[in-house]
Coordinates of C-alpha atoms in Angstrom, one line a residue:
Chain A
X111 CA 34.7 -16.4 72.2
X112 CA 34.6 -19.9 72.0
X113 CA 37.6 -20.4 70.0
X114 CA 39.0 -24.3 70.4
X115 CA 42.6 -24.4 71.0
X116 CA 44.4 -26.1 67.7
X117 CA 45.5 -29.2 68.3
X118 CA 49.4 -28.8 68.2
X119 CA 52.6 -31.5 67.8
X120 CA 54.8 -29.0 69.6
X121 CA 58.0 -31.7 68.9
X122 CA 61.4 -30.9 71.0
X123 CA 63.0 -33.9 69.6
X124 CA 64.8 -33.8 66.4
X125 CA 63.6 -36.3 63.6
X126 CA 65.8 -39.2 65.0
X127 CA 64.1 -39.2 68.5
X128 CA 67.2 -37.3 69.9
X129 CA 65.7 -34.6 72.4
X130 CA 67.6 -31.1 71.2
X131 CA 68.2 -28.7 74.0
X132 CA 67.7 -25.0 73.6
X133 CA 71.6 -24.8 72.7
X134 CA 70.8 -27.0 69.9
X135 CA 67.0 -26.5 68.5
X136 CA 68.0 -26.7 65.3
X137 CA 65.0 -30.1 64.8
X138 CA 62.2 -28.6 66.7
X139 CA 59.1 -28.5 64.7
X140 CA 55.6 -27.4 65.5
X141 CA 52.3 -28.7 63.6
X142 CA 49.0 -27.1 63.9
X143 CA 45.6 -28.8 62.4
X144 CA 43.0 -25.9 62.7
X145 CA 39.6 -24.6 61.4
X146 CA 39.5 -21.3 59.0
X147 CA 37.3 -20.0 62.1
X148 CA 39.2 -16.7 62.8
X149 CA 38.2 -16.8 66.7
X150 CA 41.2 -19.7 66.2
X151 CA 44.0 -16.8 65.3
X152 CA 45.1 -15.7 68.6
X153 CA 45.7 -19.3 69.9
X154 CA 47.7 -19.9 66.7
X155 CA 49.8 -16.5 67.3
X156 CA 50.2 -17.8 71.3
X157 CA 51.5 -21.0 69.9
X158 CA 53.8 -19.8 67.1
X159 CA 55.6 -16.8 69.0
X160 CA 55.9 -19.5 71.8
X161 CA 57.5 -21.9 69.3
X162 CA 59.6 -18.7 67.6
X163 CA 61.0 -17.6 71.1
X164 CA 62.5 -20.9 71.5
X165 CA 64.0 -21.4 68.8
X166 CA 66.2 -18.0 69.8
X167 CA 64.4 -15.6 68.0
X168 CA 64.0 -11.9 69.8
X169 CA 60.9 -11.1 70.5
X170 CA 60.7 -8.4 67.6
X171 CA 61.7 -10.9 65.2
X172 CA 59.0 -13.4 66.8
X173 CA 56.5 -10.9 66.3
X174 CA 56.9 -10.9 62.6
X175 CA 56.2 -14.3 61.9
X176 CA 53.7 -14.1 64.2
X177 CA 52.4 -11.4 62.0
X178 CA 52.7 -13.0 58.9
X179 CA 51.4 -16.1 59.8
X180 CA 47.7 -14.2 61.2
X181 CA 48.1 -12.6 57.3
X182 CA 48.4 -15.6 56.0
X183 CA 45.9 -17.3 57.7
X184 CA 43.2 -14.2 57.2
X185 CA 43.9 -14.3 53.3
X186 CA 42.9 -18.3 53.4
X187 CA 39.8 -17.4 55.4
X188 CA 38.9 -14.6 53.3
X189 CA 39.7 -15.5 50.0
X190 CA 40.8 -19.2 49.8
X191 CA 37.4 -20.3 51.6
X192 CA 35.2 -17.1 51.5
X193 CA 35.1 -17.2 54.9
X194 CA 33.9 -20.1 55.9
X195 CA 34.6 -21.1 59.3
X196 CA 34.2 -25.1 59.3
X197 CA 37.5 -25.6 56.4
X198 CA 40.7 -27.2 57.2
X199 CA 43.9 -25.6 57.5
X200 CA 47.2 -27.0 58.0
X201 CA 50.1 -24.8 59.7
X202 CA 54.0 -27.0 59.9
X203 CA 57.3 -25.2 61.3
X204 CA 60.6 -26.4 60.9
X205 CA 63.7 -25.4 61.2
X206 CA 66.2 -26.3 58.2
X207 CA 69.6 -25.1 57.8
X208 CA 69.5 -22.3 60.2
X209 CA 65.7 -21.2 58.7
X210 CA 62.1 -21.3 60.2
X211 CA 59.7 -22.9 57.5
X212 CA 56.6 -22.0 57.6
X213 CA 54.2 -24.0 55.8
X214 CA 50.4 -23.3 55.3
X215 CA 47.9 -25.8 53.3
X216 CA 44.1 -25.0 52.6
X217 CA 41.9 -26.9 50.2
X218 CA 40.1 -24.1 49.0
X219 CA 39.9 -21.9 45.9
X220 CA 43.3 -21.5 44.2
X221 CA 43.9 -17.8 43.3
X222 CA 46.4 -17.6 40.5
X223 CA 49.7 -16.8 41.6
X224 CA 50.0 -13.7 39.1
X225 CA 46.8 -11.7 40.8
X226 CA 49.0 -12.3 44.6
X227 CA 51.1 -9.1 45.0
X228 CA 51.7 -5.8 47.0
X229 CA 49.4 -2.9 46.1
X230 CA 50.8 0.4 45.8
X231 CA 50.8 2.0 49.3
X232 CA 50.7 5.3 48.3
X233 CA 47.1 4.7 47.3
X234 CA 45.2 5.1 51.1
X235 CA 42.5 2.7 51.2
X236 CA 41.4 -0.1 53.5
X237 CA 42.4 -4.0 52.3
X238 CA 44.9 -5.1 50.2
X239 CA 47.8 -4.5 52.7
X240 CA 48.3 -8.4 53.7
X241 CA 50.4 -9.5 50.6
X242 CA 53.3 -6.7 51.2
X243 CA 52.9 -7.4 55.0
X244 CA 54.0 -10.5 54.3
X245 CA 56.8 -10.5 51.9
X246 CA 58.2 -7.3 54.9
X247 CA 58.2 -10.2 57.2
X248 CA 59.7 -13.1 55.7
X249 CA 62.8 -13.7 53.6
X250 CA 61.1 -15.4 50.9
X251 CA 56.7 -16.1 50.6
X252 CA 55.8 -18.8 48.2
X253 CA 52.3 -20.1 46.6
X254 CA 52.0 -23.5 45.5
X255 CA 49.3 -24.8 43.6
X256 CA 48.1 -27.8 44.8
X257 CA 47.8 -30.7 42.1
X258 CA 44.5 -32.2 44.3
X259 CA 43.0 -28.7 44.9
X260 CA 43.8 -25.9 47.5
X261 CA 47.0 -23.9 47.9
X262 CA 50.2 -24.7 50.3
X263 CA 51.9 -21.3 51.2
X264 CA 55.4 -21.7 52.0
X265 CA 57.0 -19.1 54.0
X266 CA 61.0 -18.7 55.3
X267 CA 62.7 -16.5 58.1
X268 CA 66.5 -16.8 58.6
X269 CA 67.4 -17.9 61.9
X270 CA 70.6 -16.3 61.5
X271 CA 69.5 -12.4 60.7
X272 CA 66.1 -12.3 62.3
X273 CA 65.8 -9.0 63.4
X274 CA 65.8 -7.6 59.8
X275 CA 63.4 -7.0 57.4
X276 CA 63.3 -9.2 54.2
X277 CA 66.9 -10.0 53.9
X278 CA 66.9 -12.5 50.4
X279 CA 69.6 -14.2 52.2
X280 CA 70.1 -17.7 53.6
X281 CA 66.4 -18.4 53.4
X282 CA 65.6 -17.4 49.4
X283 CA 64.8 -20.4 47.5
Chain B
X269 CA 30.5 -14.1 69.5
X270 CA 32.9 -11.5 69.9
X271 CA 33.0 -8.9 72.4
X272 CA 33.0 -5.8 71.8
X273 CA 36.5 -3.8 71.5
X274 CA 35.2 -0.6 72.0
X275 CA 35.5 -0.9 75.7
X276 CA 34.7 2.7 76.4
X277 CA 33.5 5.9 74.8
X278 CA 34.4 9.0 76.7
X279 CA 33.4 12.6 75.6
X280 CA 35.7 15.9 76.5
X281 CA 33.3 18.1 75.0
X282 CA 33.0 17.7 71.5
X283 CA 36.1 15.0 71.7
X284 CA 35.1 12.0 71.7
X285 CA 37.9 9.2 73.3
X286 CA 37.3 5.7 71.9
X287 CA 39.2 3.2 74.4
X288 CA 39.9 0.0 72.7
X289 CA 41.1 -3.6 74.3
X290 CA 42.6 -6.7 73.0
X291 CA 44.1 -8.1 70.1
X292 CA 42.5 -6.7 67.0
X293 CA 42.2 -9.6 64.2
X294 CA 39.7 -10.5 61.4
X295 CA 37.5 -12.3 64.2
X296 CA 37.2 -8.5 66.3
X297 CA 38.0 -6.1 63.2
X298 CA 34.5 -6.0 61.5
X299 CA 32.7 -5.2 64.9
X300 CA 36.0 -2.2 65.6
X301 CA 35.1 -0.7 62.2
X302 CA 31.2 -0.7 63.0
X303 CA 31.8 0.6 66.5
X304 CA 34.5 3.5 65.7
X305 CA 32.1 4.6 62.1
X306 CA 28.7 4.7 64.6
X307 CA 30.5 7.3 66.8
X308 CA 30.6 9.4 63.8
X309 CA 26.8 9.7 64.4
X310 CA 27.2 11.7 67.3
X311 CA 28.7 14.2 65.6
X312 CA 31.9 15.0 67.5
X313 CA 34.9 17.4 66.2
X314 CA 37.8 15.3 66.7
X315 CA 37.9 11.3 67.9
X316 CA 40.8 9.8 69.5
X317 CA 41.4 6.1 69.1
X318 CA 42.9 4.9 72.1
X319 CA 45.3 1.9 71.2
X320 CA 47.3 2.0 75.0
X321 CA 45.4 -1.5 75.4
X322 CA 45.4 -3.4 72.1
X323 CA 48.7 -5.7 72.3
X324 CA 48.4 -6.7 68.2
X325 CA 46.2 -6.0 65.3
X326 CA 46.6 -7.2 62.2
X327 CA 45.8 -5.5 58.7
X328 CA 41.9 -6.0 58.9
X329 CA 42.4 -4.3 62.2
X330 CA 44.3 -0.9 59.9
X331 CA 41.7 -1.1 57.5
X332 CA 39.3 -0.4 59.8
X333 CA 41.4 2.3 61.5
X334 CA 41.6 3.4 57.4
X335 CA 38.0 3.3 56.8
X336 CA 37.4 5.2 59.9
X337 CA 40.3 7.7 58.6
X338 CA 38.8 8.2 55.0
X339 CA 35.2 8.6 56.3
X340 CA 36.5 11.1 59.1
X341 CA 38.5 13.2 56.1
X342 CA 35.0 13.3 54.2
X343 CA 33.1 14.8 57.3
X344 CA 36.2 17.1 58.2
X345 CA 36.5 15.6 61.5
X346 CA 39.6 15.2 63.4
X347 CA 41.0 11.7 64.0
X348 CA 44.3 10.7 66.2
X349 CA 45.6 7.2 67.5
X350 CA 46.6 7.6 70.9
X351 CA 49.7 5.3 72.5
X352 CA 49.5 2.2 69.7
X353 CA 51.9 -0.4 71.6
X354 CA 55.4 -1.7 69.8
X355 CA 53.3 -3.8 67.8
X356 CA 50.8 -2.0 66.2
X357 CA 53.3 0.9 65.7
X358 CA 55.3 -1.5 63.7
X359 CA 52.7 -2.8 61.2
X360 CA 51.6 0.9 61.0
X361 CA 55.2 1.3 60.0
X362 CA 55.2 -1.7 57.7
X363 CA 52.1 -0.5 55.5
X364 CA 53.5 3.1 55.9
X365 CA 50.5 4.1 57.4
X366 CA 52.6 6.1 60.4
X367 CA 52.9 9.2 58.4
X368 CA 49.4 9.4 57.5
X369 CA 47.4 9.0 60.7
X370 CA 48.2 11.5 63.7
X371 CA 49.8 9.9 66.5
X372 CA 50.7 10.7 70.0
X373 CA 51.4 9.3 73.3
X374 CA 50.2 11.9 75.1
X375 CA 46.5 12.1 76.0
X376 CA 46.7 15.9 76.4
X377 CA 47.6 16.5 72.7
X378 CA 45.4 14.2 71.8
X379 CA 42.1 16.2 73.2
X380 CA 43.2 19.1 72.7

């Protein structure tokens, strides 16, 4: 395997140095400086659904930004850096007003944000599927083009209304 | 290096019961896919995909399950996923790919 563990900033203390308890995680934040080597993605999942069960999510609703963060993370492998295993990525959580941020940053090939979208799922076929996966997880999955190259994915979850599948609620920009 | 998911490949006559173990992700999917397609080679009439030990897969992880599907389909053999766990039921469920593979969690139906 071989896989380093990322090096993480797993912060309990809100940005004023006040420690937060679990009654109160509302500050936590978790930062993640990786390779695009995908033997890295299952200590990134271990770390994230660690950070999501903290923050009170249910272990369902943990699973699903654990899910669409791997998707994430696979499409910048795949597509963002042709798989190249030796590329940075950046991963950030933070909570904000009652939602998990998820924030992903690559400095790879920018795809244009017209050509990122579901496929039809009717249509059987292998690929493709990480897109709708995502956008099922999350309440909101957004692609910014980065003026100095590369892409930052930004990603939200309600804190509130876990459990359910895309609700466009608190957490829509 | 990645080791090998295929942990074990078990024949029941002309079944043949692939066992699989671990998370399934892009660093394990591409040696999955090429595992599951060279029992194909061996020419059995059904193959079961044994899921009760893979805790996650992802969607490179389906596609090979959906390579293995569509190649299966062309041959006329028999394909079923035995006993996925919550997880990879639910992105089966996600990419609405329940209601086209045969699942079970029972091993008798599956070899049967």
């Amino acid at each position: 395997m071989g896989a380093e563990t990322p090096r993480t900033n797993n912060d309990p203390a809100g940005d004023d140095g006040t420690f937060m308890s679990e009654s109160a995680p509302m500050n936590r934040t978790l930062r993640m400086e990786i390779q695009s080597d995908p033997a890295e993605l299952k200590s990134v999942r271990v770390e994230v659904e660690s950070f999501a069960r903290a923050l009170g999510m249910t272990e369902h609703a943990a699973g699903k930004v654990v899910l669409a963060m791997d998707e994430a993370l696979t499409n910048i492998i795949r597509h963002a850096y042709d798989g190249a295993a030796d590329r940075p990525i950046e991963i950030d959580l933070a909570v904000r007003d009652a939602c998990l941020h998820v924030t992903l940053r690559d400095y790879g090939r920018q795809a244009p944000r017209a050509t990122i979208h579901s496929r039809d799922l009717s249509d059987v076929r292998p690929g493709g599927l990480g897109v709708h996966i995502m956008t099922k997880c999350m309440d909101s999955v957004d692609y910014q083009p980065a003026p100095d190259g590369g892409t930052t994915l930004i990603m939200t979850k309600s804190l509130r209304d876990s459990d359910n599948e895309r609700t466009n609620g608190p957490c829509h920009d | 290096m990645t080791d090998s998911p295929i942990q074990t490949i078990t024949w029941e006559g002309k079944v043949a019961v692939a066992s699989i173990a671990g998370d399934i992700d892009l660093h394990r999917s591409a040696a999955l896919q090429q595992g599951l397609l060279g029992l194909l080679d061996e020419q059995p009439q059904k193959v079961v995909v044994d899921l009760s030990a893979v805790p996650y897969m992802d969607s490179s992880g389906v596609a090979s399950l959906v390579k293995l599907l569509s190649r299966t389909r062309k041959l006329g053999v028999a394909l079923v996923l035995l006993s996925p766990s919550p997880k990879v039921r639910s992105i089966l469920e996600i990419t609405r790919l329940d209601s086209v593979f045969t699942i079970t969690d029972s091993k008798q139906e599956a070899t049967a």
